[in-house]
mmCIF file of C-alpha atoms in Angstrom:
data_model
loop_
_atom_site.group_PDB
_atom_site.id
_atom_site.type_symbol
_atom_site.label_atom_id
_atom_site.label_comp_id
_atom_site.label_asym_id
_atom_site.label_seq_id
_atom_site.Cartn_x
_atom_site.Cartn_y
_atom_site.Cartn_z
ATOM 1 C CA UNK A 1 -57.870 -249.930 31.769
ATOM 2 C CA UNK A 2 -57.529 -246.650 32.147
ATOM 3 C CA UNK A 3 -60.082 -244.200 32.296
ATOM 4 C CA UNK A 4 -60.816 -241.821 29.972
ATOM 5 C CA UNK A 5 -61.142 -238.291 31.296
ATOM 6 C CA UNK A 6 -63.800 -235.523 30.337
ATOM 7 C CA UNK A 7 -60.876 -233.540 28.042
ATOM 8 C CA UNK A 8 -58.003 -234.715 25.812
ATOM 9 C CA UNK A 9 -54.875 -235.767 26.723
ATOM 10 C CA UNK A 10 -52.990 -232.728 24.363
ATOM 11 C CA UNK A 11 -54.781 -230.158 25.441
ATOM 12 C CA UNK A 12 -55.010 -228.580 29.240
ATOM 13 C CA UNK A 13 -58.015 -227.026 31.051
ATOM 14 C CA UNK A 14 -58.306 -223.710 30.556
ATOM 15 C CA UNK A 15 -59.971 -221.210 32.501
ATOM 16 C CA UNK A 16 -61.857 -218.886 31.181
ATOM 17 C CA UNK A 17 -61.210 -215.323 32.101
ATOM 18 C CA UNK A 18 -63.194 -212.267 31.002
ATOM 19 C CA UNK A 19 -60.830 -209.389 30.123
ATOM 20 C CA UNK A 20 -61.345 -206.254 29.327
ATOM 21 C CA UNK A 21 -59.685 -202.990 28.860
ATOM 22 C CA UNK A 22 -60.888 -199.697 30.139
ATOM 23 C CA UNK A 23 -63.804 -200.946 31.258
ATOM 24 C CA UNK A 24 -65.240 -202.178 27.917
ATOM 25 C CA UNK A 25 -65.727 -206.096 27.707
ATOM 26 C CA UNK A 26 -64.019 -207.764 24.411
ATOM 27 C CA UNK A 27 -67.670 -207.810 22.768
ATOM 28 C CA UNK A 28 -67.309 -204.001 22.569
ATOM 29 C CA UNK A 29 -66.973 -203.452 18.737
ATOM 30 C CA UNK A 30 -63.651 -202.828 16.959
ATOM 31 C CA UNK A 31 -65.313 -199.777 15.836
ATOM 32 C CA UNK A 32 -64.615 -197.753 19.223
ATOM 33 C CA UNK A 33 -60.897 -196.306 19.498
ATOM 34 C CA UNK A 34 -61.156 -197.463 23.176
ATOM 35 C CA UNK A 35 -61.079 -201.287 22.549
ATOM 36 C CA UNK A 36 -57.469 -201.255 21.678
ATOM 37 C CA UNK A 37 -54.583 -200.473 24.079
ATOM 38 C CA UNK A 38 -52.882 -197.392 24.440
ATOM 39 C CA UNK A 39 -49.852 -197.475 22.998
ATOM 40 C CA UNK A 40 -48.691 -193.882 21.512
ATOM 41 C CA UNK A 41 -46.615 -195.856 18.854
ATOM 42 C CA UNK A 42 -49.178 -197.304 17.817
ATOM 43 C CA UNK A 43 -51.602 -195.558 15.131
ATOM 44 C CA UNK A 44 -55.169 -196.151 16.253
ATOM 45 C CA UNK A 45 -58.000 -196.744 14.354
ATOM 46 C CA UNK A 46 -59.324 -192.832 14.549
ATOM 47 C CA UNK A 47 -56.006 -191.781 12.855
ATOM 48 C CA UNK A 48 -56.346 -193.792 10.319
ATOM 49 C CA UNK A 49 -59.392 -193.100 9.541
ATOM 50 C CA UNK A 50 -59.310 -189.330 9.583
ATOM 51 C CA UNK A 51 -55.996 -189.929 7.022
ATOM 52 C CA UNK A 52 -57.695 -191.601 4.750
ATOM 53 C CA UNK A 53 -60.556 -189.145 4.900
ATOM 54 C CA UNK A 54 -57.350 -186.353 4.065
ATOM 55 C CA UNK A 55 -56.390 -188.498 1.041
ATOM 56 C CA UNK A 56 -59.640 -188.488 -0.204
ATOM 57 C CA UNK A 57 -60.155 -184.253 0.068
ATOM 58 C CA UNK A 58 -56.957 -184.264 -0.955
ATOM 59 C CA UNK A 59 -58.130 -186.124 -4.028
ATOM 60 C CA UNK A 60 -61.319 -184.475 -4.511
ATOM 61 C CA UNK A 61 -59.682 -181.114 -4.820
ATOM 62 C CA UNK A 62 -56.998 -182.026 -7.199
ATOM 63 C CA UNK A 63 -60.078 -183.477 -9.458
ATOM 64 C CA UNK A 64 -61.974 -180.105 -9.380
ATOM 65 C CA UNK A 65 -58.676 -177.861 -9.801
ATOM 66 C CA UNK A 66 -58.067 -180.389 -12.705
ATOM 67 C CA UNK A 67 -61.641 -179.899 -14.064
ATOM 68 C CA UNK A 68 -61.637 -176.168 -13.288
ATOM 69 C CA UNK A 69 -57.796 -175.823 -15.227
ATOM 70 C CA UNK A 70 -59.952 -177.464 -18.476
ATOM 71 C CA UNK A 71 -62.693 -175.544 -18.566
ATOM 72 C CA UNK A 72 -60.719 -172.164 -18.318
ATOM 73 C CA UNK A 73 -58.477 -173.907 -20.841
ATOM 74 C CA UNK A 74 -61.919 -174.415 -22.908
ATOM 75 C CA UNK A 75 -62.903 -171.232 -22.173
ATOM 76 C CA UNK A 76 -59.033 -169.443 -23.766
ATOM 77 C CA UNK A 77 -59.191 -171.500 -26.831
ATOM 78 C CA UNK A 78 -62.797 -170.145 -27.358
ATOM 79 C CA UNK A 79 -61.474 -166.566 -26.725
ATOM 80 C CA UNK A 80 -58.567 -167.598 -29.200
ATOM 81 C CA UNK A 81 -60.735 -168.441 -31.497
ATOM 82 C CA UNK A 82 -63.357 -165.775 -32.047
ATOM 83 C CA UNK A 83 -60.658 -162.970 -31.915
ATOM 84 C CA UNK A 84 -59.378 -164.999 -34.920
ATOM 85 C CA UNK A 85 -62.137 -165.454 -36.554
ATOM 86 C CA UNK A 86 -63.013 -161.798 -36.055
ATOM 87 C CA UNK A 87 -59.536 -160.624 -37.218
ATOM 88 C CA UNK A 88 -59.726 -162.420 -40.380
ATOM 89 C CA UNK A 89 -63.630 -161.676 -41.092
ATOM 90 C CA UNK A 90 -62.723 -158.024 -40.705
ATOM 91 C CA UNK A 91 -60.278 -158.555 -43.461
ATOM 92 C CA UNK A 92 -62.379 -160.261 -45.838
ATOM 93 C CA UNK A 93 -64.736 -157.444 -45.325
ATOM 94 C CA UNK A 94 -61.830 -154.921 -45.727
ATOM 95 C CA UNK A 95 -60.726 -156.669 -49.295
ATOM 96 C CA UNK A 96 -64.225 -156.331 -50.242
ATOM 97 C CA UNK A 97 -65.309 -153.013 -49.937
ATOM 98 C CA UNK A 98 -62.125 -151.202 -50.570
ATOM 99 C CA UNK A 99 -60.517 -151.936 -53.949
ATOM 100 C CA UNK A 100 -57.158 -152.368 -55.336
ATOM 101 C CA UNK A 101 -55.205 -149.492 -55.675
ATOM 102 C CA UNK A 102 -54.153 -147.997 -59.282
ATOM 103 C CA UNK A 103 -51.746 -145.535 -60.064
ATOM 104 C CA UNK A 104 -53.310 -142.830 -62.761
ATOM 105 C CA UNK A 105 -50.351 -141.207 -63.852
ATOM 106 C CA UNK A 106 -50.971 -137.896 -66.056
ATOM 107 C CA UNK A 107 -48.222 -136.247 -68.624
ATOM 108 C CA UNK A 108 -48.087 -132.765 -68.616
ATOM 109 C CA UNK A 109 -45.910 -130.060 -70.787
ATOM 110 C CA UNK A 110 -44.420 -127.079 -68.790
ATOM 111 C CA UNK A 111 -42.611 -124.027 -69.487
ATOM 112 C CA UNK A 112 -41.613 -120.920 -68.143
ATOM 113 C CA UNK A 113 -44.928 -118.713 -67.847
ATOM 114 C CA UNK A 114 -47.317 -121.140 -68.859
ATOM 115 C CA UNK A 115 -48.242 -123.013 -65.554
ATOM 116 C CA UNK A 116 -50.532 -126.486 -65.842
ATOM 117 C CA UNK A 117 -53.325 -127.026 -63.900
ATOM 118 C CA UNK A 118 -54.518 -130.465 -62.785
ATOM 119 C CA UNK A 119 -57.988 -131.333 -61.126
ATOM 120 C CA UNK A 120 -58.256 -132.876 -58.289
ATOM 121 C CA UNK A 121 -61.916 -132.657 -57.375
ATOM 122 C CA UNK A 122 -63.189 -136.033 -58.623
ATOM 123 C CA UNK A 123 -59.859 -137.900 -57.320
ATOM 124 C CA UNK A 124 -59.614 -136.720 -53.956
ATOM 125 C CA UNK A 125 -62.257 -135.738 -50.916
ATOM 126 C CA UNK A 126 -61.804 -134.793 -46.782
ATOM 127 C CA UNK A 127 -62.173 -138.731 -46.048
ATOM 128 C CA UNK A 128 -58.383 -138.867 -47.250
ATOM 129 C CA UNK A 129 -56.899 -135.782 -45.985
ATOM 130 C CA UNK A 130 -53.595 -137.035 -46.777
ATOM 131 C CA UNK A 131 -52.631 -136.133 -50.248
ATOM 132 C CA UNK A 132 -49.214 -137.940 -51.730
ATOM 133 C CA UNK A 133 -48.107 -136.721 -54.964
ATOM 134 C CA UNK A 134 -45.300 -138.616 -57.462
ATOM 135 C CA UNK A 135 -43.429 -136.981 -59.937
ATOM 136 C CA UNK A 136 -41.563 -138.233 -63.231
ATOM 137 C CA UNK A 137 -38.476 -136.088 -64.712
ATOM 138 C CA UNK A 138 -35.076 -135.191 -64.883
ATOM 139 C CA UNK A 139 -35.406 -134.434 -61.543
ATOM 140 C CA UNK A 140 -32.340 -133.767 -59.359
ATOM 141 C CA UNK A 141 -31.789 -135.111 -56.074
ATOM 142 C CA UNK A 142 -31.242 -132.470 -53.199
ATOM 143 C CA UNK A 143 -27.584 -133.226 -52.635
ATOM 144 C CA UNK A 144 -26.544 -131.857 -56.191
ATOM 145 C CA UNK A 145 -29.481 -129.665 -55.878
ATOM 146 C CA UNK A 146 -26.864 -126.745 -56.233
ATOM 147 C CA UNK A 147 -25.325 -127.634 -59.500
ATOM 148 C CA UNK A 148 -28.554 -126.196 -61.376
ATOM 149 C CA UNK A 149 -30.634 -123.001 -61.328
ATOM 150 C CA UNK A 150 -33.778 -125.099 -62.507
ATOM 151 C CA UNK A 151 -36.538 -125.894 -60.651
ATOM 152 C CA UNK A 152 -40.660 -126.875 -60.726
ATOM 153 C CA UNK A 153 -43.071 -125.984 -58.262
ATOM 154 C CA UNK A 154 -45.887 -127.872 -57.094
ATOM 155 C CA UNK A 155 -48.717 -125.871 -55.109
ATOM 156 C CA UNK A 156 -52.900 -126.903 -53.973
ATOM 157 C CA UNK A 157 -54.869 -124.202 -55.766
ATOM 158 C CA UNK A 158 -59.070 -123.792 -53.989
ATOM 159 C CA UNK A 159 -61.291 -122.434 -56.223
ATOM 160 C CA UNK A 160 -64.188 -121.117 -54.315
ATOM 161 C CA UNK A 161 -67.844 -120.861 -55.983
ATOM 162 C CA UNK A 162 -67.058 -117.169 -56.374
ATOM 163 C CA UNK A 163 -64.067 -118.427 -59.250
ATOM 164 C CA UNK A 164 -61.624 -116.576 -56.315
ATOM 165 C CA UNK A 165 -58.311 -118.745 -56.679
ATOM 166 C CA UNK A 166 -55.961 -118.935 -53.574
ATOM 167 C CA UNK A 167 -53.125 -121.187 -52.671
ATOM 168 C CA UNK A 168 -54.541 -123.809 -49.725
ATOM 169 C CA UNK A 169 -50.833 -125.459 -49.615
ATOM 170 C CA UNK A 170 -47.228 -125.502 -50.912
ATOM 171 C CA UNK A 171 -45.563 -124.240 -52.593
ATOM 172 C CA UNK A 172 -42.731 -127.719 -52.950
ATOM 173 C CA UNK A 173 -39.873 -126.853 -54.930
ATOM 174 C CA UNK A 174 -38.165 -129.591 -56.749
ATOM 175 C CA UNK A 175 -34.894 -129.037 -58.745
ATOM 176 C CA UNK A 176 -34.577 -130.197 -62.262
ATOM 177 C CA UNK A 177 -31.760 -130.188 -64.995
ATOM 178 C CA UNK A 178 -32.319 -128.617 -68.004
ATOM 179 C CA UNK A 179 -33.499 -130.368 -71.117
ATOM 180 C CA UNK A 180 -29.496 -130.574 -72.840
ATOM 181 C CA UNK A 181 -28.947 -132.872 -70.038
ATOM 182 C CA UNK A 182 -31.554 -135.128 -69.632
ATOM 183 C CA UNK A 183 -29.844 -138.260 -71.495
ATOM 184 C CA UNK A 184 -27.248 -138.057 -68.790
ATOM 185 C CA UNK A 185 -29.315 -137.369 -65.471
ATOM 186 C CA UNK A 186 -32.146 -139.374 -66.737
ATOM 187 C CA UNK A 187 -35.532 -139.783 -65.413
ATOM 188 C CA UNK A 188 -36.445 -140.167 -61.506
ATOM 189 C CA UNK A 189 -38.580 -140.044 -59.428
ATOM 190 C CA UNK A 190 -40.027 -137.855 -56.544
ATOM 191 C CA UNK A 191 -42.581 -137.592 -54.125
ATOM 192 C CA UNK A 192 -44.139 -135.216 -51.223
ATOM 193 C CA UNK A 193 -46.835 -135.113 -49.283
ATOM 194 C CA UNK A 194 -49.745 -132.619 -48.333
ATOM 195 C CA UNK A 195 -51.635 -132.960 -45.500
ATOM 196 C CA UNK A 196 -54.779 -130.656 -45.116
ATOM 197 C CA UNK A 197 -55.570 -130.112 -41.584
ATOM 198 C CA UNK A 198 -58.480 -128.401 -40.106
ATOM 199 C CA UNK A 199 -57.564 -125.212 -39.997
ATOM 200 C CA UNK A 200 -57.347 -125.423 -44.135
ATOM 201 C CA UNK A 201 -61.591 -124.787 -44.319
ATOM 202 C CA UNK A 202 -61.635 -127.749 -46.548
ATOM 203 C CA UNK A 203 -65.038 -127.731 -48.350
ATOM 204 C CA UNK A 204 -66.282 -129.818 -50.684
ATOM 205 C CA UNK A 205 -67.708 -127.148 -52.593
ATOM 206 C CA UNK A 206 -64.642 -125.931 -53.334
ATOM 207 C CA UNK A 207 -62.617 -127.340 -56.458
ATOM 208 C CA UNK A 208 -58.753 -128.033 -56.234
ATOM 209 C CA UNK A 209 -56.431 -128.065 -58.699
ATOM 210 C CA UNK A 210 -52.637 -128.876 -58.696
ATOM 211 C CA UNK A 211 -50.388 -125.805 -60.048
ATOM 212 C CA UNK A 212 -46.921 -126.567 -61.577
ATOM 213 C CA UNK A 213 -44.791 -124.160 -62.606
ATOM 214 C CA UNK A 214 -41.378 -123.926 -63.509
ATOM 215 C CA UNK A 215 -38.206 -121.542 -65.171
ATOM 216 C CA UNK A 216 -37.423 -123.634 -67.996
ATOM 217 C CA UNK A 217 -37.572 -121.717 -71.099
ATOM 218 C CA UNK A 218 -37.800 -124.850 -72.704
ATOM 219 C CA UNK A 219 -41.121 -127.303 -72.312
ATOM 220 C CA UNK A 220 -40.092 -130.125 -69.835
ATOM 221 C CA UNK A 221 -42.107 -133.551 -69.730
ATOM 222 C CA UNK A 222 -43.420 -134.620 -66.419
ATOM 223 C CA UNK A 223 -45.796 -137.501 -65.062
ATOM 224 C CA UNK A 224 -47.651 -136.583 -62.477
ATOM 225 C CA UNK A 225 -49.367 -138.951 -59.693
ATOM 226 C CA UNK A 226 -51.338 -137.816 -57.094
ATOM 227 C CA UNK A 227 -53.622 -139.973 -54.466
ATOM 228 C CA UNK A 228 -54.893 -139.780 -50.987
ATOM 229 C CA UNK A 229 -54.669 -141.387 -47.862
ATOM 230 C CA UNK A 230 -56.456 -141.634 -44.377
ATOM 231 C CA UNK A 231 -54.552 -140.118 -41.646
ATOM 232 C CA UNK A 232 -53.222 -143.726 -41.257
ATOM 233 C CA UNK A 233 -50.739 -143.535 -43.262
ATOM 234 C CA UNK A 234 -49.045 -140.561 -41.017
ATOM 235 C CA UNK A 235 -48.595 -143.320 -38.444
ATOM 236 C CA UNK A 236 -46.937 -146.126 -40.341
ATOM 237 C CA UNK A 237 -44.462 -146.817 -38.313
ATOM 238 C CA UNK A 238 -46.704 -147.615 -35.536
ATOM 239 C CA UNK A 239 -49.099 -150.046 -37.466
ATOM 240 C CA UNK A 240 -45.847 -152.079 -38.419
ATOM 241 C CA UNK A 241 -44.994 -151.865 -34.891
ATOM 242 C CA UNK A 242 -47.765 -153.181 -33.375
ATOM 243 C CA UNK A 243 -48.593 -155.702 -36.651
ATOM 244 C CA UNK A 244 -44.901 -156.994 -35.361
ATOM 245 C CA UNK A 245 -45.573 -157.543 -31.934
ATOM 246 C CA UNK A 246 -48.975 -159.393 -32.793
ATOM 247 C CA UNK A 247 -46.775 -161.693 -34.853
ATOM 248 C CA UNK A 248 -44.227 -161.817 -31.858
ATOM 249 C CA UNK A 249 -46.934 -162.786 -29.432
ATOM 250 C CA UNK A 250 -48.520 -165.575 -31.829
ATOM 251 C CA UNK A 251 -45.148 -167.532 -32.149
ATOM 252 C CA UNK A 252 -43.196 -166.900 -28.274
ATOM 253 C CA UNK A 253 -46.840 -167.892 -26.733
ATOM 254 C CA UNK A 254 -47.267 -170.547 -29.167
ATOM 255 C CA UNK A 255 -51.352 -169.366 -29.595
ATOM 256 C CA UNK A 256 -51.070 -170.957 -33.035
ATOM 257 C CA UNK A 257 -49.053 -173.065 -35.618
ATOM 258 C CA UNK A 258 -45.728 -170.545 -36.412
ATOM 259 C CA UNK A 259 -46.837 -171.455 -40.425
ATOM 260 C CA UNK A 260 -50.530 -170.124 -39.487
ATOM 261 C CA UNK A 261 -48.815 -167.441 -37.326
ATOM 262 C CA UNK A 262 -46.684 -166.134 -40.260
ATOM 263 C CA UNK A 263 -49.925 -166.295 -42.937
ATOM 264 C CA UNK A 264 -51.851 -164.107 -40.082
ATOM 265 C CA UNK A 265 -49.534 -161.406 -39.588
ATOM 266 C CA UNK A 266 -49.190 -160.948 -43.352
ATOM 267 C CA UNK A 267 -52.566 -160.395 -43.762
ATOM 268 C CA UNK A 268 -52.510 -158.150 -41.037
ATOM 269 C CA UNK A 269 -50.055 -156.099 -42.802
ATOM 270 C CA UNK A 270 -51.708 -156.000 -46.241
ATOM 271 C CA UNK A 271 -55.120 -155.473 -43.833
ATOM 272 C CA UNK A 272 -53.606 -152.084 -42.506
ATOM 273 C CA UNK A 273 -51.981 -151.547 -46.172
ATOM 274 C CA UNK A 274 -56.244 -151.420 -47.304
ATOM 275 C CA UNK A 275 -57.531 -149.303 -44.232
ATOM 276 C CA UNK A 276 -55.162 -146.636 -45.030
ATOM 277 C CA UNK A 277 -56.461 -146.505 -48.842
ATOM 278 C CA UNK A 278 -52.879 -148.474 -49.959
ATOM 279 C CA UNK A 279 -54.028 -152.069 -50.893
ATOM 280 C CA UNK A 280 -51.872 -153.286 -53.308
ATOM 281 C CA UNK A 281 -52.151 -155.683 -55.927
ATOM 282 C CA UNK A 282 -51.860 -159.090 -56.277
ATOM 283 C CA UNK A 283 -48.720 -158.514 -58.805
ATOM 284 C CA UNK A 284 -47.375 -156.041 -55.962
ATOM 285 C CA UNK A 285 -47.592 -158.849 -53.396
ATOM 286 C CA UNK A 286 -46.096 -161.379 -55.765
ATOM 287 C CA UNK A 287 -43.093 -159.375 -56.637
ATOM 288 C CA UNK A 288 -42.482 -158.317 -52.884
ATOM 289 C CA UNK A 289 -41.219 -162.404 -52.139
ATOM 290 C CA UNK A 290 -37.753 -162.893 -51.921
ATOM 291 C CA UNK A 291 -37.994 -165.472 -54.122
ATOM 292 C CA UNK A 292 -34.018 -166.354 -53.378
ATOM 293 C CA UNK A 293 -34.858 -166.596 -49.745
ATOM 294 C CA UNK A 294 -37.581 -168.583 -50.396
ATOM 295 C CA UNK A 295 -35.898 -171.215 -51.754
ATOM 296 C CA UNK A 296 -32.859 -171.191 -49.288
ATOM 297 C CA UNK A 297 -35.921 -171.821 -46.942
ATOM 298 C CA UNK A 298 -37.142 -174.966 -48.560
ATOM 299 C CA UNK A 299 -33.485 -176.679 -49.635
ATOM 300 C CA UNK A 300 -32.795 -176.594 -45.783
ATOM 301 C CA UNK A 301 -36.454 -178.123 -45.159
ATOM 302 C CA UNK A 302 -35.740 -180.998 -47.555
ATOM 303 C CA UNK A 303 -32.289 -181.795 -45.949
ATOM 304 C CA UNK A 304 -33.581 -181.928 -42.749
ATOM 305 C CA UNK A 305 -36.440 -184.196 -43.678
ATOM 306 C CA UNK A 306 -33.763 -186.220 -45.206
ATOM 307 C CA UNK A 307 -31.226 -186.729 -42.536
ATOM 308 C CA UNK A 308 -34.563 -187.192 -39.989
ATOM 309 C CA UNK A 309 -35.651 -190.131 -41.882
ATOM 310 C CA UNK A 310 -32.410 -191.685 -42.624
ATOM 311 C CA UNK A 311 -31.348 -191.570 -38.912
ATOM 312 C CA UNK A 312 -28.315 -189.590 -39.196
ATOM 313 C CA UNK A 313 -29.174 -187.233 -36.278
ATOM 314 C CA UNK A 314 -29.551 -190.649 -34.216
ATOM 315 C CA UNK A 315 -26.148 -192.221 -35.355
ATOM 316 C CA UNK A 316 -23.918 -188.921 -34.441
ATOM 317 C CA UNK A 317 -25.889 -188.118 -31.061
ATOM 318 C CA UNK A 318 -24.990 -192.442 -30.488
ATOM 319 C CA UNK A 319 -21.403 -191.515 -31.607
ATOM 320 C CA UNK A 320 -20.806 -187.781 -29.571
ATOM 321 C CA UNK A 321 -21.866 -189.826 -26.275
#
């Protein structure tokens, strides 16, 4: 019989050998960089370590530059917001407190030495230095302003407390045809503008009256118009300008819907119409929409809505590629 020995017959003796590396024995924790061999292929624990420690700055940062982006993004749309707001409480107040505009227009009779004199104390003050005045007539433009000898003269009479009379501006000449010719000419109309300045002593003391005068020895009808304006008005072109460029900014930028961008700038433009003493009506408003336009507008809405849903975009971009 044989003899069993102390170990089994598959497996060999082993002998037990302490190794170690760099001095450390192999119960020196994984934890130390030193425990594993130094091989400079090799990525050791350290590097590892410190990458993932990158990744997760890295990280961190992108988070807060994320959070930081929304809250200045929170902080625009704010902004946005209560300029808005302000723009279109500014109006409201605007619309309120100045009203509508209405043309007074007065008929007057005029003949050779017998001048008419309007008032214009209770109609106009120094708030609206700009005075515009409208005229009704056989008027003649200035191109054919040589084929008559007729004319009417329009001048800004002061009448100081003393009852002295002097001329504070004009006079404006405008040529008319005689009264034998008025069925042909017919009746048009003209305008001109004063502008007192400083340097005019405006008082409001004073009483003003408009003069007209003219070399017809017959009587000639005319309507007369006269209203003032803020200083404003002198600048028109600019206040489109810039009410243009608002609207510009609104749509390329995209600050708000291009429908809400279009309703904004028109009441923009009817909010500088109001500051400069020019609001008009709601009948003006109405009749300045192209009402053609409009409608070209809408037809090509409705076939594109049409040929969206029915998937006739999709079928030719399918067929062109």
């Amino acid at each position: 019989m044989i003899k069993q020995s102390g170990y089994h017959v598959n497996y060999a003796p082993v002998r037990q050998i302490r190794t170690s590396y760099r001095g450390n024995d192999e119960r020196t924790p994984l934890i130390n960089g030193n425990c594993l061999p130094s091989n400079p292929h090799m990525p050791s624990y350290n590097t590892l370590n410190n990458s993932n420690s990158d990744s997760l700055k890295s990280d961190s940062i992108y988070e807060m530059d994320v959070e930081e982006r929304a809250k200045n993004g929170s902080k625009l749309k704010f902004l946005k917001t209560i300029l808005l707001a302000a723009l279109i409480i500014y109006t409201l107040i605007s619309f309120i407190f100045i009203r509508e505009k209405h043309e007074a227009w007065n008929n007057v009779a005029v003949q050779q030495n017998a001048p008419v004199f309007v008032d214009l104390s209770e109609s106009l003050d120094l708030m609206f230095p700009v005075w515009k005045l409208k005229a009704r007539s056989t008027f003649v433009s200035n191109e054919y302003a040589n084929l008559t000898d007729y004319e009417v003269r329009f001048s800004i009479i002061r009448i100081t407390e003393d009852n002295v009379k002097s001329v504070m501006k004009g006079p404006w000449i405008a040529p008319i045809a005689p009264n034998f010719l008025s069925l042909e000419v017919g009746s048009h109309e003209v305008e001109h503008t004063f502008v007192v300045n400083k340097e005019d002593h405006y008082d409001d003391d004073d009483h003003y009256q408009l003069r007209i005068e003219t070399n017809l020895e017959e009587s000639a009808g005319i309507s007369i118009n006269i209203s003032g304006f803020s200083e404003l008005s002198l600048d028109g072109i600019l206040l489109a300008s810039a009410v243009l460029i608002f609207l510009y900014v609104l749509i390329i930028f995209e600050v708000v819907n291009r429908t809400l961008a279009a309703m904004i700038g028109a009441t923009a433009a009817i909010t500088c119409l109001t500051l400069i003493r020019d609001r008009p009506s709601l009948e003006k408003v109405v009749s300045w929409l192209d009402v053609e336009t409009l409608c070209l507008l809408f037809g090509m809405m409705v076939l594109v809505a049409i040929l969206c849903e029915t998937g006739f975009f999709d079928y030719v971009s399918v067929l062109t590629h």
